[in-house]
CSV table of C-alpha atoms and ligand atoms in Angstrom, one decimal:
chain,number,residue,atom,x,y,z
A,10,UNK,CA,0.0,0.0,0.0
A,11,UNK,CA,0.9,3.2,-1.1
A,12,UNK,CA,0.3,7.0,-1.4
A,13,UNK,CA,-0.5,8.4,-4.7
A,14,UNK,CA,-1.0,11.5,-6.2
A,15,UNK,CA,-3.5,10.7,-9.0
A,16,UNK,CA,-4.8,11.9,-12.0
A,17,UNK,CA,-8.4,12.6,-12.3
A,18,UNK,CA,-9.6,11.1,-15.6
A,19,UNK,CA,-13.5,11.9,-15.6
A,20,UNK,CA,-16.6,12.6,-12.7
A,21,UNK,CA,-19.6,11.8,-14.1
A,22,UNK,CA,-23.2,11.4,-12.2
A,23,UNK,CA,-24.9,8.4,-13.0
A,24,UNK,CA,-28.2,7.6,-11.1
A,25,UNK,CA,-29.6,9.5,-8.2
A,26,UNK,CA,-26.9,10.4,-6.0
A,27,UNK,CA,-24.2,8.0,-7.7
A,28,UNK,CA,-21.0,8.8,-9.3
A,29,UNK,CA,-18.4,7.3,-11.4
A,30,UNK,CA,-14.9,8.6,-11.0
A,31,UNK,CA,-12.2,7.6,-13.6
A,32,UNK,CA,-8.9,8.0,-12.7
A,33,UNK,CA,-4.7,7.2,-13.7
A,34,UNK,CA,-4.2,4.0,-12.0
A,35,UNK,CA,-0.5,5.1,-10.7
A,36,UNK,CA,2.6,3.4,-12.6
A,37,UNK,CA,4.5,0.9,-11.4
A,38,UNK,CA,1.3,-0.7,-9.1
A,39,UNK,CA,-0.3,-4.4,-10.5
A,40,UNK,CA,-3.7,-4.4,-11.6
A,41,UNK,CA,-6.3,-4.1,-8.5
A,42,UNK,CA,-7.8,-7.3,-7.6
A,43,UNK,CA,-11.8,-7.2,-8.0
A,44,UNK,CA,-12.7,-6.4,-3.6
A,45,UNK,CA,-9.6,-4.5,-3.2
A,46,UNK,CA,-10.3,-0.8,-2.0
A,47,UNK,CA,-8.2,2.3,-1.5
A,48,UNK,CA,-8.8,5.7,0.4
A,49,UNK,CA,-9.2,9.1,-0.7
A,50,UNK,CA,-8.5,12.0,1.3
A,51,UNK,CA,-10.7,14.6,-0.6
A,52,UNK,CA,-8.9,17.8,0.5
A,53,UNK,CA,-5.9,19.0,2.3
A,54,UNK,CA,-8.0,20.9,4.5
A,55,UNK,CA,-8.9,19.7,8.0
A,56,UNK,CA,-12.4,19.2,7.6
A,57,UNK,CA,-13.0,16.3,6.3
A,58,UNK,CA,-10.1,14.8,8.3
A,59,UNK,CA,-10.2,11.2,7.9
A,60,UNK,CA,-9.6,9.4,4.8
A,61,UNK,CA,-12.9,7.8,3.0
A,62,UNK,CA,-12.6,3.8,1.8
A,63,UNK,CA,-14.3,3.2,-1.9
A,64,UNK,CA,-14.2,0.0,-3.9
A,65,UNK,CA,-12.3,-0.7,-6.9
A,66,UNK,CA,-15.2,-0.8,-9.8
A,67,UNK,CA,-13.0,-1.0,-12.7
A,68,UNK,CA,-9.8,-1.4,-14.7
A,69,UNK,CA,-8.7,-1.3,-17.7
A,70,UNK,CA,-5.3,-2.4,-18.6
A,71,UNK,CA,-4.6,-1.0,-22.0
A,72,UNK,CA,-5.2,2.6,-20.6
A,73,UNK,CA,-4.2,1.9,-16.7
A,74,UNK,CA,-7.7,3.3,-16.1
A,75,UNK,CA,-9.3,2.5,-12.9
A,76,UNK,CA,-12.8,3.4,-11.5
A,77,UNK,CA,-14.7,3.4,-8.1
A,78,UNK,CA,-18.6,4.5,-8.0
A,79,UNK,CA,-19.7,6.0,-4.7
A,80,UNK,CA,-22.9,7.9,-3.8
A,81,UNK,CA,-22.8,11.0,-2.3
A,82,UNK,CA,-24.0,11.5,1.5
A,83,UNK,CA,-21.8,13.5,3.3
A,84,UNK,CA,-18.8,16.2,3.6
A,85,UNK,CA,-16.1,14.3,1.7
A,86,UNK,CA,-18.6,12.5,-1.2
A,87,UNK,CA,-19.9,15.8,-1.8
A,88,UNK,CA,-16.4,17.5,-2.3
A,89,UNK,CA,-15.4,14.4,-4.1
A,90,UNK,CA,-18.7,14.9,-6.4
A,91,UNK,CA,-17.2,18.0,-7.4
A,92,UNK,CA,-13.7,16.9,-8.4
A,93,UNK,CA,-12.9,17.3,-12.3
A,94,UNK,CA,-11.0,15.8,-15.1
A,95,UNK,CA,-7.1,17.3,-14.6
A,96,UNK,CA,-7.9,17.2,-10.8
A,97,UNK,CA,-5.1,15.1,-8.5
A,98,UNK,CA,-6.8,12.9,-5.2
A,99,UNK,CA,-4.3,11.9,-2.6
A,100,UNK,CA,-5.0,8.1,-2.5
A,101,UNK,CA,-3.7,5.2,-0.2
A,102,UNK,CA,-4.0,2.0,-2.8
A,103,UNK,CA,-4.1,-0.6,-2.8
A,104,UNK,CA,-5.8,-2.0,0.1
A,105,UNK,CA,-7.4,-5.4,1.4
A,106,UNK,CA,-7.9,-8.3,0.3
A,107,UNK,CA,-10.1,-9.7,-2.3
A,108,UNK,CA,-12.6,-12.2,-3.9
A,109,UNK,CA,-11.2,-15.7,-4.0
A,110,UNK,CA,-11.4,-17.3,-7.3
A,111,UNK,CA,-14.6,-19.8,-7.9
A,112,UNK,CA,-14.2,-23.2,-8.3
A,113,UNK,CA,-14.2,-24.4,-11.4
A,114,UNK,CA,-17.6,-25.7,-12.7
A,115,UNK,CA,-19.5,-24.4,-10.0
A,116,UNK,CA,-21.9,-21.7,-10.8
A,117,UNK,CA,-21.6,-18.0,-9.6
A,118,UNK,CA,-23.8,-16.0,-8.4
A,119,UNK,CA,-23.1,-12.3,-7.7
A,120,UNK,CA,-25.7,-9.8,-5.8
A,121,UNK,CA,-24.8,-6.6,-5.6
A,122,UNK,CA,-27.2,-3.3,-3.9
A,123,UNK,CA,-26.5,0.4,-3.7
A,124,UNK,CA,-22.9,1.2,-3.0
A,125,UNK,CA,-21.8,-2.5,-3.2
A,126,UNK,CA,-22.3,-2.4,-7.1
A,127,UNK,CA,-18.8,-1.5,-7.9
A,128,UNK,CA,-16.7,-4.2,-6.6
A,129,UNK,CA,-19.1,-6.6,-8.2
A,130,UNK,CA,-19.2,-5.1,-11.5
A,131,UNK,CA,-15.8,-5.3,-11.6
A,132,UNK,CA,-15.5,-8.7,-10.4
A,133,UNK,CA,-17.8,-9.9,-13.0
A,134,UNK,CA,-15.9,-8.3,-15.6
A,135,UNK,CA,-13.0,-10.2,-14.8
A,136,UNK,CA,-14.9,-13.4,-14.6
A,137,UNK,CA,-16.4,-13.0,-17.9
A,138,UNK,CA,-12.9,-11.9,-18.8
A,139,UNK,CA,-11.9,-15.1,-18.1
A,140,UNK,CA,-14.6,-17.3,-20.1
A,141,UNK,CA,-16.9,-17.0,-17.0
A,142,UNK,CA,-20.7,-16.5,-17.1
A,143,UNK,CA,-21.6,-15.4,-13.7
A,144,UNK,CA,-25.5,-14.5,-12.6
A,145,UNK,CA,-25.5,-11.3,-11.6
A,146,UNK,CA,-28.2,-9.7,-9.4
A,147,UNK,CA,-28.4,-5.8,-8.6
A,148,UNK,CA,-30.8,-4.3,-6.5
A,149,UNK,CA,-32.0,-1.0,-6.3
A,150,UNK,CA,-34.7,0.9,-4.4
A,151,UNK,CA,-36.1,2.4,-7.4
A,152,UNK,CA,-35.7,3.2,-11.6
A,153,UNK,CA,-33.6,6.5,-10.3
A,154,UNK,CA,-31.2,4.7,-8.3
A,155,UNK,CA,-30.1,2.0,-11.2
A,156,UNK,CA,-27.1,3.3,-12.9
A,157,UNK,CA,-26.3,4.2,-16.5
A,158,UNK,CA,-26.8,1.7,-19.1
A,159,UNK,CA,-23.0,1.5,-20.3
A,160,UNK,CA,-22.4,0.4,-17.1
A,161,UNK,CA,-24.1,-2.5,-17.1
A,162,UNK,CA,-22.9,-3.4,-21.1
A,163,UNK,CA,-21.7,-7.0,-21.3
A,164,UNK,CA,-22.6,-8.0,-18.0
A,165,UNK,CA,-26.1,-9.6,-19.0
A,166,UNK,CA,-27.4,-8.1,-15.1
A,167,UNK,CA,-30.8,-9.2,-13.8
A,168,UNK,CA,-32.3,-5.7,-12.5
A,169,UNK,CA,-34.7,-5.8,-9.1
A,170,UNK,CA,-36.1,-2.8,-7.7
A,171,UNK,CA,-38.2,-2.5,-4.1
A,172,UNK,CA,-40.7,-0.4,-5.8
A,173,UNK,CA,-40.9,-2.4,-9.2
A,174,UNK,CA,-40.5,0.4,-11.5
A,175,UNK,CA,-37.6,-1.5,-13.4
A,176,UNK,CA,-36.7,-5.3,-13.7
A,177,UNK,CA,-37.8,-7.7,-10.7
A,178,UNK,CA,-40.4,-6.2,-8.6
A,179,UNK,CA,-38.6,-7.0,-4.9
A,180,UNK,CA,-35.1,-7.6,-3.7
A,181,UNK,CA,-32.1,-9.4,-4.1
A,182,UNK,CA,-32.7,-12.2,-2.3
A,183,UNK,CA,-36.4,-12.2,-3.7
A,184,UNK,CA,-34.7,-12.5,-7.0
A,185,UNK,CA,-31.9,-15.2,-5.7
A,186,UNK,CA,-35.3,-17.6,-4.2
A,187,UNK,CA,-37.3,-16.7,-7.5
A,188,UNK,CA,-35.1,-18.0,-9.6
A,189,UNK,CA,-34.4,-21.1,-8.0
A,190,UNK,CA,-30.6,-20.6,-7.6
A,191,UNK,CA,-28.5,-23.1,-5.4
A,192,UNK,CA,-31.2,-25.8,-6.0
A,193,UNK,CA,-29.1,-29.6,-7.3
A,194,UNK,CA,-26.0,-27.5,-8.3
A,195,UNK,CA,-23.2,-26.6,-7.0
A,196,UNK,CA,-23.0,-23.2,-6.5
A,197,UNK,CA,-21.1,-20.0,-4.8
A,198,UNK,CA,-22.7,-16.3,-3.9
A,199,UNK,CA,-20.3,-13.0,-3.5
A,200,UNK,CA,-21.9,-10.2,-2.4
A,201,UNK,CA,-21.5,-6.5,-1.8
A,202,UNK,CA,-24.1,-3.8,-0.6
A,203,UNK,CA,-26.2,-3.0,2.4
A,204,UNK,CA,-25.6,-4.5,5.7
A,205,UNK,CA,-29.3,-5.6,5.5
A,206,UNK,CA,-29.4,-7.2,2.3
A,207,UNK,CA,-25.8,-9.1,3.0
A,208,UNK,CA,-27.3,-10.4,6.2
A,209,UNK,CA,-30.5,-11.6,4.4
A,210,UNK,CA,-28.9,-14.0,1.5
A,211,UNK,CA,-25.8,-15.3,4.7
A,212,UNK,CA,-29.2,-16.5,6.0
A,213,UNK,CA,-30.2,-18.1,2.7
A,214,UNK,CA,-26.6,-19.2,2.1
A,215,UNK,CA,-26.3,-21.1,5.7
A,216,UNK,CA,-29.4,-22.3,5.0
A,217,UNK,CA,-28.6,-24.1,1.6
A,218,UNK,CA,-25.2,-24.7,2.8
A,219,UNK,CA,-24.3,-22.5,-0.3
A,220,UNK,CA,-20.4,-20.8,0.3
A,221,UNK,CA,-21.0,-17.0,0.4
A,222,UNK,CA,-18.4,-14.6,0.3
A,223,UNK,CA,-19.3,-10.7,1.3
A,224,UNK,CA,-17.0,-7.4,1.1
A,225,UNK,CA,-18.4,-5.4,3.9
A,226,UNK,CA,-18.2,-1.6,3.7
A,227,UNK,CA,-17.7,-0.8,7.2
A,228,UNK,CA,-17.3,3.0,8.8
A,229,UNK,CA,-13.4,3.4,8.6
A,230,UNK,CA,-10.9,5.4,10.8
A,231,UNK,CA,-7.6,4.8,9.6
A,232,UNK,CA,-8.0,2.4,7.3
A,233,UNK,CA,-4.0,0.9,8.1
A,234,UNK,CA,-5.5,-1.9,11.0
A,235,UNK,CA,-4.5,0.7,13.9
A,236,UNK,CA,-7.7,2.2,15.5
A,237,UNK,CA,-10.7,-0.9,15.4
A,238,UNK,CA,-12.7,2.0,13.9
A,239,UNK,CA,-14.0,-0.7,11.1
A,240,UNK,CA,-14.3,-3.7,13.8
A,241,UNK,CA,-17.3,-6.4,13.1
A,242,UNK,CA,-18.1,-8.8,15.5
A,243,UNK,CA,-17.0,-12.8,14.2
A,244,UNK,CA,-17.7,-15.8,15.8
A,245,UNK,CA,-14.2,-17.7,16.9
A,246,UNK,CA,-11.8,-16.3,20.3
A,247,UNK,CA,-10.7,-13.4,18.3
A,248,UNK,CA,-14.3,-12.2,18.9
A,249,UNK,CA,-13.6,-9.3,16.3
A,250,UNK,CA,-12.2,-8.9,12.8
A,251,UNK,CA,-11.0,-5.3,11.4
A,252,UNK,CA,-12.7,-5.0,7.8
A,253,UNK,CA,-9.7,-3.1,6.5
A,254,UNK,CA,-7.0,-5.6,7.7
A,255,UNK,CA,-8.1,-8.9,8.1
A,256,UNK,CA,-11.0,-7.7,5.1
A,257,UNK,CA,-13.0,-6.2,3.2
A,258,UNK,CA,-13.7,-9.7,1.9
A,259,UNK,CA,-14.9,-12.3,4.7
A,260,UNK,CA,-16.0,-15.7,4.6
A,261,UNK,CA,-20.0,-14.3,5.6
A,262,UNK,CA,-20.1,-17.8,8.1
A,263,UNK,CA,-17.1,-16.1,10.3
A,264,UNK,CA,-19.8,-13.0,10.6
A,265,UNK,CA,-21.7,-12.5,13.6
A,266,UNK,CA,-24.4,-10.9,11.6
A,267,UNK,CA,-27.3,-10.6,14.4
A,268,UNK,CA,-25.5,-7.8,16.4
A,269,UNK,CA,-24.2,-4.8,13.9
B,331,FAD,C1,-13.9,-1.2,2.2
B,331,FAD,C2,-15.0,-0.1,1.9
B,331,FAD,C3,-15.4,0.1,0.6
B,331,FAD,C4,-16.3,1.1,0.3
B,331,FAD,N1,-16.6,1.2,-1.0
B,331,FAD,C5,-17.5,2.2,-1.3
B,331,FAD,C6,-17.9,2.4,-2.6
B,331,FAD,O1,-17.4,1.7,-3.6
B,331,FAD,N2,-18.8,3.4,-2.9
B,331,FAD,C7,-19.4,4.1,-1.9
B,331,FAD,O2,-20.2,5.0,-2.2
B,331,FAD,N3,-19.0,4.0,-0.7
B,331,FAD,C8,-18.1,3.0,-0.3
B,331,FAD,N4,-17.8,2.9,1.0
B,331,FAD,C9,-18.5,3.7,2.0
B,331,FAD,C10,-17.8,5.1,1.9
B,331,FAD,O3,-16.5,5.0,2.5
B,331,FAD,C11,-18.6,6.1,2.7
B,331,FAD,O4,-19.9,6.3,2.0
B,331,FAD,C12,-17.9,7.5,2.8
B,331,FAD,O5,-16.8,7.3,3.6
B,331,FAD,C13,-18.9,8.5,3.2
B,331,FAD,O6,-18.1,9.7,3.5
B,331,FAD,P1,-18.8,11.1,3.6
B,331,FAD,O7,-17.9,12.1,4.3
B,331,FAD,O8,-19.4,11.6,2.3
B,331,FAD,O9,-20.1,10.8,4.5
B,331,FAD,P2,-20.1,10.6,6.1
B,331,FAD,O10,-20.4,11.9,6.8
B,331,FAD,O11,-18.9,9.9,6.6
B,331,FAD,O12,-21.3,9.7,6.2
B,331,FAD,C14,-22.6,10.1,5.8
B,331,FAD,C15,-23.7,9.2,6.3
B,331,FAD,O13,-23.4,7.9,5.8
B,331,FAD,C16,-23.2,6.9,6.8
B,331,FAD,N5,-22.1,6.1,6.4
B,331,FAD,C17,-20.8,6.4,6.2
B,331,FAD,N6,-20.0,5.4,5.8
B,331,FAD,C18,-20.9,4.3,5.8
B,331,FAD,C19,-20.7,3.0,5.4
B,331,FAD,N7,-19.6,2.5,5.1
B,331,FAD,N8,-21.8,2.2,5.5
B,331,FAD,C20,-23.0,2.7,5.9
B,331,FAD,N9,-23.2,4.0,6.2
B,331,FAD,C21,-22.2,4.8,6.2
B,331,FAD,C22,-22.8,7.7,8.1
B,331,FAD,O14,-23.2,7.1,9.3
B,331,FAD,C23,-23.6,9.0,7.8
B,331,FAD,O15,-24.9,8.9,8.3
B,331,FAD,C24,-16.9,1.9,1.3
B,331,FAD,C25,-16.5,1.6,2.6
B,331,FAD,C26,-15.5,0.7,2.9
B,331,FAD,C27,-15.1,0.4,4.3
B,332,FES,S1,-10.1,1.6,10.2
B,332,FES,FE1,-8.6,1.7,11.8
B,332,FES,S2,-8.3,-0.5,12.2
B,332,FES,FE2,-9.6,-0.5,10.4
């Protein structure tokens, strides 16, 4: 992990309260794996002080272009919402771990809500990259919150919305039980979104005995594993795992989910 001074590339809205920011991924680092994050701190004032985690959501290797998509909902979002192409963002990158490969053969099923839908589009980019066909499943509360179309090119994505004004009418999990999935095959879920929605399919997952990998997108202090700022509570004598360290990407079985 590293600090960077990098290059802003592009700062686009795209759905309600969403952004995409493009950006020089700096020379010299290897690609980000799909799960990894990195931190931004949005100004050199003090105000925001601390740094602010977002998700890898893209790269692209010819150009060394990378991307996160955040939505903006407080001081340092809103400042980063204004940055501009020819801008630089002090970032810390890359950090935390990332999305263990599937098995082979075994189908994968990615579900992905709100500010989750970054890692897993670029996760399922690289999977189709590599020949895969992965289900993926994005949620959104409504038509407003779904994000532009280009994002979603090539990634063949099954759309659900909690009021039913595009796709699915219901939720992610709705979708997941709809359709049947981890019925007589073998099958593995990753997810990334709200706390709520994560918790819901590691019940389904338990349930079916299904392997479910989540990258939680905890609060964060420091960011470096020296404050428990981003602590979740995990079953096992450790009692407590720090999501920037020892995550973002857990095993959702280690999770304690009832209590956070
Ligand atoms: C590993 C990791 C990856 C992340 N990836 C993304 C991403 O790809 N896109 C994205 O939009 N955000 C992501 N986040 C969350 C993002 O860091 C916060 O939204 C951001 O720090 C908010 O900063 P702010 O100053 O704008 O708002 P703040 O003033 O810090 O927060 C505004 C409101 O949002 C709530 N809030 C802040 N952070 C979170 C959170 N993590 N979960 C739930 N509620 C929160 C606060 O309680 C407050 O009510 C990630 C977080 C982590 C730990
Ligand atoms: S944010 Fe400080 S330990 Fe994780």
């Amino acid at each position: 992990m590293e600090h960077h001074a990098t290059l802003v590339l592009r700062n686009r809205s795209i759905a309600r309260d969403y952004h995409e920011l493009l950006f020089a991924w700096p020379d010299g680092l290897p690609p980000p794996r799909p799960g990894q994050f990195l931190t931004i701190r949005v100004v050199e004032a003090a105000m925001p002080l601390l740094r602010r985690p977002f998700a890898v959501s893209s790269f692209d290797a010819r150009s060394r272009t990378a991307g996160i998509i955040y939505q903006r909902r407080g001081p340092a979002t809103t400042l980063l919402a204004a940055a501009d192409a020819g801008d630089m963002l002090d970032m810390l990158v890359p950090l935390g771990n990332w999305f263990p490969e599937p098995e082979p053969e075994m189908k994968v099923v990615l579900a992905a809500g709100g500010i989750g839908m970054g890692p897993i589009f670029y996760f399922a980019r690289e999977l189709r990259l590599a020949g895969g066909e992965p289900l993926l499943v994005l949620g959104a509360r409504g038509v407003a919150h779904l994000p532009a179309e280009d994002l979603l090119d090539g990634l063949d994505a099954n759309v659900c919305t909690d009021d039913g004004s595009r796709g699915f009418p219901g939720t992610v999990l709705d979708y997941i039980e709809h359709s049947g999935i981890g019925k007589g095959e073998r099958c593995v879920i990753y997810g990334c979104g709200p706390t709520p929605m994560l918790a819901a399919v590691a019940a389904f997952a338990r349930e079916r005995q299904l392997p479910f990998w989540v990258s939680m997108e905890q609060t964060m202090g420091c960011a470096v594993g020296a404050c428990m700022g981003c602590a979740i509570p995990v079953h096992g004598p450790a009692r407590y795992a720090r999501v920037c360290t020892e995550g973002p990407v857990f095993d959702a079985r280690e999770i304690v989910w009832t209590s956070h």
